[in-house]
Amino acid sequence: MASHDILQLLVSLPGEFVSGERISQQLNVTRASVWKQIKQLKEEGFDIEAHTKKGYCLRKTPNSLNAWVIEQMVETKSFGHVLSIEDKLKSTNAKARELAREGGIHGQVVIAKSQYAGRGRMQREWQSPLGGLWMSVIIRPNLTLANASKLTLAASVAIVDAIEELYQLRVGIKWPNDLLYNGQKIAGILGEVVGEWNRVQTLILGIGINANFSSEKLGSILTAATLKEILGYEVDLNRLAATILEYLEKQVTALEENLFEDLRSNWMARAVGLGEEVRVLRGEEVFRGVFKGISQDGELLLSTEQGEERFSAGEVRLR
Ligand code: BT5
């Protein structure tokens, strides 16, 4: 923790050298301890320039995931203020559930650098190699159950907005929770209610983004792409996490204030297959029709030969 006090000091003086002596006096630690902690920070990926006479200067924070960096970056009321990063987890959603049961707070975040049993919907597998952003947020919203189902829509729009702001990349949303670029999946969302279904007190929002790895790592999944492949460079995962949390908090707050219309139109502006003939799978059933949009209750609207069908769960297949 003390090393973060050093960071705090260096960050507060951007581009300036701070002498070892000043650090040791201000933080009441020995010069040797300052040196040791700077060494540790460098190993964590902080680019700190050391000069024998002038002292230390923080040049750049690391691209790789770092809880302290995200906490400093994030400009939110509560999202991401409590945040932990693990090297490897079964699933961040499973971990967030545990944390929620132990009293985890609204907006608390858990991130894993890799997951060995990441989950998609309906117990499907979610491949989560190193280099991705695998993150779950505990949400204790002030929402009815009906409105809580709109949180996945809110999360989709939040991620799309973040990716557009950071990389000027326009990503499409395939109902209900796939984010696509040129038809390839780059991110998925898994919303799960903790506790009883008839009362939403806590929801875990799992977000998986294929960021800094090559899609070859995904083995047999051929319909995926990663940000690194699309952009041609590695993205700053801390900035990505922080920006998503900012947009997510805004969207969740808007939902709590019953402002669904903006979200609905933003969602539809990004929807893939809107106005087109699609198939919707619900369990064993297959429906064909024209994808008309999202209702005021957040359901998918399909115009079929038999009339209008509404779906709150299922899968869309594009032509
Ligand atoms: C999803 O499910 O898209 C939800 C994915 C949520 C993942 C996050 S990561 C953090 C948190 N912790 C978790 O354990 N989960 C959440 P679904 O729509 O059911 O899509 C699953 C399908 O996507 C699989 O059956 C594969 O075909 C495909 N798939 C698996 N891994 C993928 C990947 N990394 N990229 C693209 N497609 C993938």
Short mmCIF file of C-alpha atoms in Angstrom, two decimals, residues 5 8-10 12-13 18-29 34:
data_model
loop_
_atom_site.label_atom_id
_atom_site.label_comp_id
_atom_site.label_asym_id
_atom_site.label_seq_id
_atom_site.Cartn_x
_atom_site.Cartn_y
_atom_site.Cartn_z
CA ASP A 5 1.33 6.56 -1.42
CA GLN A 8 -0.11 9.36 -5.23
CA LEU A 9 2.75 11.76 -4.66
CA LEU A 10 4.25 11.29 -8.14
CA SER A 12 0.14 14.85 -7.98
CA LEU A 13 3.26 16.32 -9.60
CA VAL A 18 10.50 14.25 -6.80
CA SER A 19 13.60 13.54 -4.79
CA GLY A 20 13.96 10.32 -2.82
CA GLU A 21 14.64 12.43 0.23
CA ARG A 22 11.40 14.34 -0.12
CA ILE A 23 9.44 11.11 -0.59
CA SER A 24 11.03 9.51 2.44
CA GLN A 25 10.37 12.56 4.60
CA GLN A 26 6.82 13.08 3.44
CA LEU A 27 5.82 9.45 3.81
CA ASN A 28 8.01 8.80 6.80
CA VAL A 29 9.81 5.81 5.29
CA VAL A 34 11.44 4.20 -1.28
#
